[in-house]
XYZ file of C-alpha atoms in Angstrom:
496
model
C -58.625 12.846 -63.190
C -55.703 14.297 -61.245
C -52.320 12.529 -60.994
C -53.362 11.565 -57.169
C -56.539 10.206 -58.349
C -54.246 7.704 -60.801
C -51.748 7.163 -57.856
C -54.316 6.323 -55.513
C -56.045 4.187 -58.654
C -53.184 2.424 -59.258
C -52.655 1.335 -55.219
C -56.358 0.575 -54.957
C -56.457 -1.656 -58.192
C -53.095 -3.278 -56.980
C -54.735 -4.592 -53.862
C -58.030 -5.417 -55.327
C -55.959 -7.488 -58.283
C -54.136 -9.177 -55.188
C -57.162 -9.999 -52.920
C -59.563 -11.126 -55.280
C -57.444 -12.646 -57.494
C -55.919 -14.861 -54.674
C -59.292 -15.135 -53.438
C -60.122 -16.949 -56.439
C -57.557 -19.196 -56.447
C -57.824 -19.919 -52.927
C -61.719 -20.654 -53.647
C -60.449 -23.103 -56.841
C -58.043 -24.838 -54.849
C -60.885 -25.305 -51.525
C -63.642 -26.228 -54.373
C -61.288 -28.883 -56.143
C -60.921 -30.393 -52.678
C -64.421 -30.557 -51.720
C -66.365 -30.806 -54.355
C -70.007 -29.388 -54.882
C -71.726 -30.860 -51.766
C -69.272 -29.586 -49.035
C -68.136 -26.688 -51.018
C -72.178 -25.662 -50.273
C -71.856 -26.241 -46.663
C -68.483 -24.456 -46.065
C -69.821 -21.594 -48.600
C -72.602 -21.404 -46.345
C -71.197 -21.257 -43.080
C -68.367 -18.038 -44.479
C -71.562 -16.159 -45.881
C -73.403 -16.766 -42.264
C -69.765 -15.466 -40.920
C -69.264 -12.842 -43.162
C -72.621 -10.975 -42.578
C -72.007 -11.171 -39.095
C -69.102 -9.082 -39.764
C -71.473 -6.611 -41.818
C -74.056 -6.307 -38.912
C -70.872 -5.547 -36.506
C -69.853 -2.807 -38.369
C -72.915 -1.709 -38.953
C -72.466 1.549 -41.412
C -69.609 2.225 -38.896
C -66.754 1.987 -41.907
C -68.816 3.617 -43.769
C -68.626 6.656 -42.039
C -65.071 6.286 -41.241
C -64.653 6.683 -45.458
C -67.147 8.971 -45.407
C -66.322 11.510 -43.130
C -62.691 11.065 -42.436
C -62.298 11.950 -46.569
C -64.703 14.695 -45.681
C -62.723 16.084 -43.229
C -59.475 15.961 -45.328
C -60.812 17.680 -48.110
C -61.972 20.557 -46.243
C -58.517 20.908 -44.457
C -60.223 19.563 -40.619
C -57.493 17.483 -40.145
C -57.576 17.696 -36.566
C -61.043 16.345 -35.888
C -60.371 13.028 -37.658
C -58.749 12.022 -34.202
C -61.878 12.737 -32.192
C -63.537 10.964 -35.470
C -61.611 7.522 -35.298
C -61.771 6.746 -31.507
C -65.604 7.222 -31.220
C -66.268 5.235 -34.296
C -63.434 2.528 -33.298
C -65.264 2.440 -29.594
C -69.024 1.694 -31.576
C -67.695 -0.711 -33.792
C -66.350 -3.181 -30.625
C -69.177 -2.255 -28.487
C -71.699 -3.919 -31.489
C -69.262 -6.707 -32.310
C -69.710 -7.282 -28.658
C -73.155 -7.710 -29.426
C -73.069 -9.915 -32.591
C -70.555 -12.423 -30.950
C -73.296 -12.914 -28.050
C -75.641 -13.722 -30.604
C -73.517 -15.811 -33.148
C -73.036 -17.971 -30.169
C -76.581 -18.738 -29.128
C -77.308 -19.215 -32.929
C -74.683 -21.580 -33.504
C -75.841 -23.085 -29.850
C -79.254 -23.618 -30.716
C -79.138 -24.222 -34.584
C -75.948 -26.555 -34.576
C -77.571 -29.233 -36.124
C -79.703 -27.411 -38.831
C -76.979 -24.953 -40.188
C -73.656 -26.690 -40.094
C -74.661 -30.497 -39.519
C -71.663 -32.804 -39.315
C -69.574 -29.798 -38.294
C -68.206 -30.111 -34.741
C -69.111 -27.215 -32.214
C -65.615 -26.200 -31.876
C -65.244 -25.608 -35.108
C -67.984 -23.203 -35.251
C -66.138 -21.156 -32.354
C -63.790 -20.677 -34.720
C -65.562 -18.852 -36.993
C -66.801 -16.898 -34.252
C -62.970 -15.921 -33.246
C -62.992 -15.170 -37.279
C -65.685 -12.580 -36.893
C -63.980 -11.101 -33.890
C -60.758 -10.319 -35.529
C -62.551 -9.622 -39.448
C -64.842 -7.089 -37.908
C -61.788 -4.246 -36.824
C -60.034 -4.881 -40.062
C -62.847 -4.418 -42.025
C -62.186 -1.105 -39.806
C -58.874 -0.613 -39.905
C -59.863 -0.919 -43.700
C -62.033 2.113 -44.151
C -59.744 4.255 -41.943
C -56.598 4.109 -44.286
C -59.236 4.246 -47.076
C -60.826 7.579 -45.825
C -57.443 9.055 -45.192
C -56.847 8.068 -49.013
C -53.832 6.072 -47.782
C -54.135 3.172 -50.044
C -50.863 2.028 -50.575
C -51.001 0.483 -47.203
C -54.741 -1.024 -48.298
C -52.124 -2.673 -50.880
C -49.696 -3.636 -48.526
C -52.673 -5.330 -46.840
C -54.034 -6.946 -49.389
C -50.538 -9.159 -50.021
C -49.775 -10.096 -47.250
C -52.899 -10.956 -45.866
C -54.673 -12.376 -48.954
C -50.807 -14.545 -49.740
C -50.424 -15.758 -46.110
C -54.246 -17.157 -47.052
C -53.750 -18.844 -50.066
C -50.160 -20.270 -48.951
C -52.332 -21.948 -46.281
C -55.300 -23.250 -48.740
C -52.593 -24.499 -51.312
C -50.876 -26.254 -48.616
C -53.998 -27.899 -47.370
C -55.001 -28.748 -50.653
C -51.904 -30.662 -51.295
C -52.368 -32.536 -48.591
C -56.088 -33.216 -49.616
C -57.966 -31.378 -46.397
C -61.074 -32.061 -45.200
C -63.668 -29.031 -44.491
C -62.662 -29.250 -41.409
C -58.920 -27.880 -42.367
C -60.325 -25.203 -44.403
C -62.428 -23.703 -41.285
C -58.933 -23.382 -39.555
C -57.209 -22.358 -42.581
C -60.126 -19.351 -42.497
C -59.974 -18.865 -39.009
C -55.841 -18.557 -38.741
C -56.171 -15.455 -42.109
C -58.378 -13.955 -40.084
C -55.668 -12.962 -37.072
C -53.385 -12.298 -40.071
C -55.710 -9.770 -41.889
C -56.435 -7.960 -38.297
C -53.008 -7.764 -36.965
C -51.684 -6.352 -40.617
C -54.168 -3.866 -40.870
C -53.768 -2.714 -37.349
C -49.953 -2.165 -37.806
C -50.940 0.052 -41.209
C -53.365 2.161 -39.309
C -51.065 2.248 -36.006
C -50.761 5.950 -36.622
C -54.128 7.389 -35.402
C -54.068 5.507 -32.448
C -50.810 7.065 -32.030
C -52.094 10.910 -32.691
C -55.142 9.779 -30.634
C -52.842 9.086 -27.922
C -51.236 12.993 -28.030
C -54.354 14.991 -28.887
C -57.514 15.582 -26.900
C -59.410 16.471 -29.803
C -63.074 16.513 -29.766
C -66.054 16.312 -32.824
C -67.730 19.443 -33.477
C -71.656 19.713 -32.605
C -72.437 19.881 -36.124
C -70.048 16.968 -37.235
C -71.692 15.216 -34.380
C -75.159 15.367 -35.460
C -74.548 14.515 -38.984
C -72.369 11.520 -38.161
C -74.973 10.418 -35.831
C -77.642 10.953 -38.461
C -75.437 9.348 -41.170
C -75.160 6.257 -38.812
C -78.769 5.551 -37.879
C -79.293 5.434 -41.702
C -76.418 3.689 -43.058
C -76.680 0.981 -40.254
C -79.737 -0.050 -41.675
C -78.783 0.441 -45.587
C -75.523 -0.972 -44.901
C -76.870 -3.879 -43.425
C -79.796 -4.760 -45.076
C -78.302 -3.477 -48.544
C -74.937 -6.309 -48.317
C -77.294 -9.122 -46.276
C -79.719 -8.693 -50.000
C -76.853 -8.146 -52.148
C -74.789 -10.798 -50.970
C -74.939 -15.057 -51.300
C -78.236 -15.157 -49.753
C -79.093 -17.860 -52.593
C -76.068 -20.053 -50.407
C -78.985 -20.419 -47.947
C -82.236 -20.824 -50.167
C -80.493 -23.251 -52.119
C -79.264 -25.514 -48.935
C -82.756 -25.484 -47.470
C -85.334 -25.728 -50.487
C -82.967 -27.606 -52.794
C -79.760 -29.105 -52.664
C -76.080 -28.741 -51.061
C -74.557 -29.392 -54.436
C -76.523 -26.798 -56.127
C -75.109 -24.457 -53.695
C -71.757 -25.522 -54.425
C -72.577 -24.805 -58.291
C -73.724 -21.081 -57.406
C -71.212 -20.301 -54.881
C -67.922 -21.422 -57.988
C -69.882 -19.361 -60.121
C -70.212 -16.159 -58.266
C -66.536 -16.524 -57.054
C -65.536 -16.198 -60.816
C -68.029 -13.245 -61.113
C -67.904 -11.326 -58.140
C -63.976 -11.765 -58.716
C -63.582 -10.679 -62.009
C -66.494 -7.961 -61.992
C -64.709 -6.617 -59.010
C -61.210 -7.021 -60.703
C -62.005 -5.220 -63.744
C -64.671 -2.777 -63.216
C -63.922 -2.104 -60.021
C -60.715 -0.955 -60.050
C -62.227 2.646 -59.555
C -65.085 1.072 -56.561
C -62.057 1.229 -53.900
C -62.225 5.130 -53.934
C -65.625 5.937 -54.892
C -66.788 7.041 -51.410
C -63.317 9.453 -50.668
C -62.782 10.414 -53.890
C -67.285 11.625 -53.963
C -66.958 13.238 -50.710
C -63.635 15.056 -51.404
C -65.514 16.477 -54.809
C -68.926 17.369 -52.854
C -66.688 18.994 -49.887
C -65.230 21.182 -52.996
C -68.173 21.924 -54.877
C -71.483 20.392 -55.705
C -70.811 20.532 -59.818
C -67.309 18.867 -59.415
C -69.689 15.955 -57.815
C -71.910 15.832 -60.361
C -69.289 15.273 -62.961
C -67.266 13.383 -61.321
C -70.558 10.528 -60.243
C -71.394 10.993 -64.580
C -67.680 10.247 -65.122
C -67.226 7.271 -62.885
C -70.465 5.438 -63.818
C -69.571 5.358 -68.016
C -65.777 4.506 -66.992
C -67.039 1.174 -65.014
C -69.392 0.406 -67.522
C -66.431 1.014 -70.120
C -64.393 -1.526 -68.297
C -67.680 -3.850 -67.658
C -69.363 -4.619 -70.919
C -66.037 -6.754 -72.242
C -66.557 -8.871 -69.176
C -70.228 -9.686 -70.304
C -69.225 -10.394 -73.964
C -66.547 -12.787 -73.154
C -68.209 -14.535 -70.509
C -71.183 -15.512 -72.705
C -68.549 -17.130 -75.208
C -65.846 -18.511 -72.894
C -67.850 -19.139 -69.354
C -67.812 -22.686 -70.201
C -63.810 -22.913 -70.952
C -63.696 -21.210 -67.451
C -65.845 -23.301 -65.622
C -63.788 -26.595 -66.874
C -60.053 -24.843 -66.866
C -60.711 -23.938 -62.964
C -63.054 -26.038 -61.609
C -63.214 -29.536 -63.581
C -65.478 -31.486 -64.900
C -67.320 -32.295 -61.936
C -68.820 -28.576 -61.681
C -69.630 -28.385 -65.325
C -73.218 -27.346 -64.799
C -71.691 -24.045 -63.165
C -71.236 -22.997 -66.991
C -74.641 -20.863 -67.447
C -74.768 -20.092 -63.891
C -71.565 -18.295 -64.529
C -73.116 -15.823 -67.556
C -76.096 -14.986 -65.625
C -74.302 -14.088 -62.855
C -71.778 -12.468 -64.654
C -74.749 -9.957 -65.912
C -75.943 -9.274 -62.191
C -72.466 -8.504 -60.777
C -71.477 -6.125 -63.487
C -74.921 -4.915 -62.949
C -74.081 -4.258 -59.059
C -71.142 -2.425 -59.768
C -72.318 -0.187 -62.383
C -74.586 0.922 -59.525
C -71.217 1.719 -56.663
C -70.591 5.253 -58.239
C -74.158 6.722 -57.738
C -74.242 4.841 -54.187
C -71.489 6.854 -53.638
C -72.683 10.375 -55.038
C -75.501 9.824 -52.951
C -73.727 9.078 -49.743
C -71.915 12.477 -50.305
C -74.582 14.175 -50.651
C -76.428 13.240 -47.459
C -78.907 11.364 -49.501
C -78.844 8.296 -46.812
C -82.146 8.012 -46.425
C -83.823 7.607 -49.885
C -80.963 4.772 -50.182
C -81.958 2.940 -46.930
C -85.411 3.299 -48.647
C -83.855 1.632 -51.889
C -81.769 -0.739 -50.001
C -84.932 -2.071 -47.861
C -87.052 -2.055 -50.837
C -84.493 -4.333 -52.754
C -83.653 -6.535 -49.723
C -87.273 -7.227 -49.154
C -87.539 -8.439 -52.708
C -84.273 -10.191 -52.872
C -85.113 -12.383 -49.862
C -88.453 -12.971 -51.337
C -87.029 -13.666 -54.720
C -84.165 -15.948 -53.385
C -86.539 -18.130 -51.831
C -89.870 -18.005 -53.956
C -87.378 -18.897 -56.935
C -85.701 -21.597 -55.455
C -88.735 -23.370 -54.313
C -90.362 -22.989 -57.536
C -87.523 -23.386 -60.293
C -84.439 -24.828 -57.916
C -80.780 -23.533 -59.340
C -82.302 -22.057 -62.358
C -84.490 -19.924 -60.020
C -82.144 -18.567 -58.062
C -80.144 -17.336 -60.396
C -82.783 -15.605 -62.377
C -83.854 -13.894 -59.602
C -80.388 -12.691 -58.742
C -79.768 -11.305 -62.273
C -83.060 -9.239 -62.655
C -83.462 -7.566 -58.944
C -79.350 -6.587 -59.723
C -79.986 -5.256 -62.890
C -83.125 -3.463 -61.395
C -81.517 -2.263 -58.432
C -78.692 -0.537 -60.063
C -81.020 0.765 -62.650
C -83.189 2.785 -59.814
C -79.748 3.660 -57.906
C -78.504 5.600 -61.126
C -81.949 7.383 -61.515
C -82.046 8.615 -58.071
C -78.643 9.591 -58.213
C -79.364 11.574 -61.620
C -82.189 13.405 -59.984
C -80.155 14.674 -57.113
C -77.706 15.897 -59.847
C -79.496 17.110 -62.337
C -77.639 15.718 -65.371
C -78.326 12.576 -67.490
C -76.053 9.755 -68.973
C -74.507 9.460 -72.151
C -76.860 7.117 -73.515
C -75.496 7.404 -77.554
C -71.655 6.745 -75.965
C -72.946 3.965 -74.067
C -74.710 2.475 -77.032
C -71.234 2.520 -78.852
C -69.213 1.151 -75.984
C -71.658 -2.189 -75.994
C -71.286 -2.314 -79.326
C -67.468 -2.143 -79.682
C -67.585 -5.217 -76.522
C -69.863 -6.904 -78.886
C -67.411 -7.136 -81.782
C -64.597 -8.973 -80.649
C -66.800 -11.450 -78.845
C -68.484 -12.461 -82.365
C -64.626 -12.973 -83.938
C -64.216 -15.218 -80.636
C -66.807 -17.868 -81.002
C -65.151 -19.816 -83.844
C -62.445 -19.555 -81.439
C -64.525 -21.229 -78.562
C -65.690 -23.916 -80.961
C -62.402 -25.131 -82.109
C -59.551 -24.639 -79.344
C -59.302 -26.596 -75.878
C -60.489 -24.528 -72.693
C -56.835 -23.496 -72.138
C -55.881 -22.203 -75.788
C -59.167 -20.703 -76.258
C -58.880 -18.487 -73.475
C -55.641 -17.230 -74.333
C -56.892 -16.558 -77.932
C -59.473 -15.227 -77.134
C -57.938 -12.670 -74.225
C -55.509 -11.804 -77.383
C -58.639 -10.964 -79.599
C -60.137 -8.559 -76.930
C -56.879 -7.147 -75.652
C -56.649 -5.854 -79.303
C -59.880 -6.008 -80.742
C -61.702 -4.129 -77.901
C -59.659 -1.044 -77.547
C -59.288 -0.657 -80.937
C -63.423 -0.850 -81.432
C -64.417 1.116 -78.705
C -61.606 4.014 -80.175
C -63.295 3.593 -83.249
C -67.034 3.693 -82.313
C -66.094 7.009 -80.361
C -66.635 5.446 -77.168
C -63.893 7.490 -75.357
C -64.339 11.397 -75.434
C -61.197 13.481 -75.865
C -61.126 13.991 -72.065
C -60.566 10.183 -71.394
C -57.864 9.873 -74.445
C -55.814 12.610 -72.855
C -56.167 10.476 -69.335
C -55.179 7.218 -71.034
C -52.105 8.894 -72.959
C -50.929 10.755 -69.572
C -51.415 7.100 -67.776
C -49.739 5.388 -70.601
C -46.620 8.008 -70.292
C -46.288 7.624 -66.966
C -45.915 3.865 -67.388
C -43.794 4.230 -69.649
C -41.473 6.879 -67.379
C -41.722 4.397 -64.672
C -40.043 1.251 -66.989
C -36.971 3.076 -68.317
């Protein structure tokens, strides 16, 4: 791990710390308001938004990470001008496309997705879609170009302009209603930020006539008919699709109970664990574009170090998830307490899973994971709403947890085929071990102390207790100690 891979680490985890972790507050402060009924409904109508944005892309940011990183780290600088305005001119031509559509479904459907919810409101969310869709863009073009310290300069002030607004309109006790605006207003803030930061290629795009190679050009357009579909289909089954099963075959409230708990989970799984997941695609294709071994260690490497920084989440959530639940949410969204722990399991699940996606991605593998992503789509629909008719919340749920735990499972196999190596089972043994420890000296903790005590104990006892077990148990090889201490020196450098 070079001392640009740290730099860019550090920039990446910065503005994934600031986005999610405003996101979460922002999602407190919107669920305090509305409590579990219309916190289902507005959940609902940002997932229906926020796969819209998905299908408008449609793989396109992938490849802008993909081969924009590609192109870098074989020295093609040139061609990534060429490379941004075609993919720039697909991406509006299908958000075209899925604005069209968004408005006959929120035409014809009015009354059975969003009932109560005025029409104009819903164009709203459709002016949302229009401006998330090129920063989602913008996005993946600073992230190819490994230029993350504008991601981070992105992240605050887009992400703090939001939750200014959603504190605000909690304090003056908002109505859904508000929120949708609140939403819709980010949105121009997000696009209009992220345009400024990634200003320079449409400058160099201006200046250079550059054009995409015929071999560039056939892989790209390979990479893109399979990655629309995996990148579609793969977020539409990964994502909140229990928002929906749950508002149809069960209850609006029960909704509101999921959606609480996955914003705690997807937040902190993302926080934590994937501080790394920013990178994974640039940093995979940079190592494949050097040499195929560099990729294979590097996809080995990555999966143990998010499952190093995952299993502590698991251990404390199954002691604490109940102080959580009540210190954020209240008492009225107790019930969220289990939900949390099982969903906990699926999301650190998911992102064990990002560093093979990636390996595989490099490695022109897209078609065995549209395969994968199709298979586990299929089954996540049909689990979402088999489950939910059958077994309500507790259904849901379930199914979530064991498709995520089975679809990263199959991801890492695959992935460990096409490189010919194998995880470190034994290490990983002793990593779940060392989480395991300081989660047993929490639970008299959790028995005795308030929500807001216990949870600072008990982030004292696995601040200490966890590295210290883990260093102990031999869960870091000699390789990672000499990354931590040349991390830990540099921090140090940068506080005098």
């Amino acid at each position: 791990m070079t001392l640009r891979t740290l730099s860019n680490t550090a920039y990446s985890s910065f503005a994934l710390y600031i986005e999610y972790l405003f996101g979460l507050v922002a999602s407190i402060m919107i669920a305090r308001a509305l409590l579990p009924t219309d916190m289902g409904i507005y959940s609902l109508l940002v997932w229906i938004v926020s796969n819209a944005i998905v299908i408008a892309n449609a793989g396109i940011t992938m490849a802008a990470i993909k081969f924009i990183a590609e192109l870098r780290g074989s020295g093609r600088d040139d061609s990534t001008v060429a490379l941004v305005r075609r993919l720039r001119q697909m991406q509006r031509n299908m958000l075209l496309i899925v604005v069209v559509v968004l408005c006959a479904i929120f035409a014809f459907a009015h009354g059975r997705i969003a009932p109560g919810v005025d029409l104009w409101l819903l164009g709203l969310l459709i002016l949302s879609v229009a401006f998330r869709a090129p920063y989602m863009f913008n996005i993946a073009v600073l992230k190819g170009g490994q230029d993350f310290r504008s991601t981070a300069v992105v992240a605050v002030i887009g992400a703090g302009f939001n939750l200014a607004l959603v504190i605000l309109a909690w304090a003056k006790a908002a109505s859904l209603e508000t929120f949708v605006e609140v939403y819709a207003l980010s949105s121009v803030v997000f696009y209009l930020v992220s345009q400024w930061r990634a200003s320079r290629f449409a400058r160099i795009s201006a200046d250079v006539d550059a054009v995409l190679s015929p071999e560039l050009e056939t892989r790209m357009r390979h990479h893109l008919r399979v990655v629309a579909f995996t990148t579609v289909f793969g977020t539409i089954g990964s994502s909140e699709i229990e928002l929906l099963s749950l508002n149809i075959l069960s209850d609006a409230a029960h909704a509101g109970l999921f959606k609480v708990a996955n914003a705690v989970a997807s937040g902190v799984a993302l926080l934590l664990p994937g501080i790394l997941s920013a990178q994974l695609l640039p940093m995979m294709a940079s190592a494949q574009g050097r040499s195929q071994d560099e990729a294979n260690r590097r996809f080995i490497d990555m999966t143990v170090w998010l499952y190093v920084l995952g299993a502590p989440l698991i251990a404390a959530g199954a002691v604490f998830s109940d102080h959580v639940v009540e210190l954020l949410y209240g008492n009225a969204y107790a019930e969220a307490a289990p939900v949390l722990i099982v969903l906990l399991i699926a999301r650190v699940a998911s992102v064990l899973g990002q560093g093979a996606t990636a390996f595989l991605l490099s490695a022109d593998r897209q078609t065995a994971l549209m395969r994968l992503t199709l298979l586990f789509t299929g089954l996540r629909l049909a689990g979402a709403f088999a489950f939910t008719y059958a077994f309500g919340l507790t259904g849901a749920i379930l199914s979530t947890m064991v498709l995520a735990l089975l679809g990263s499972a199959v991801t890492i196999r695959l992935a460990m085929r096409v490189s010919a190596s194998g995880l470190p089972w034994a290490r990983l043994l002793r990593i779940s071990a060392a989480a395991a420890l300081p989660a047993l000296c929490c639970i008299p903790v959790a028995r005795s102390l308030s929500p807001l005590y216990g949870l600072l104990a008990g982030t004292v006892v696995f601040a200490i207790g966890y590295p210290l077990s883990i260093w102990l148990m031999r869960g870091l090889t000699k390789t990672d100690a000499d990354v931590v201490r040349m991390l830990a020196t540099k921090l140090r450098g940068r506080s005098r």
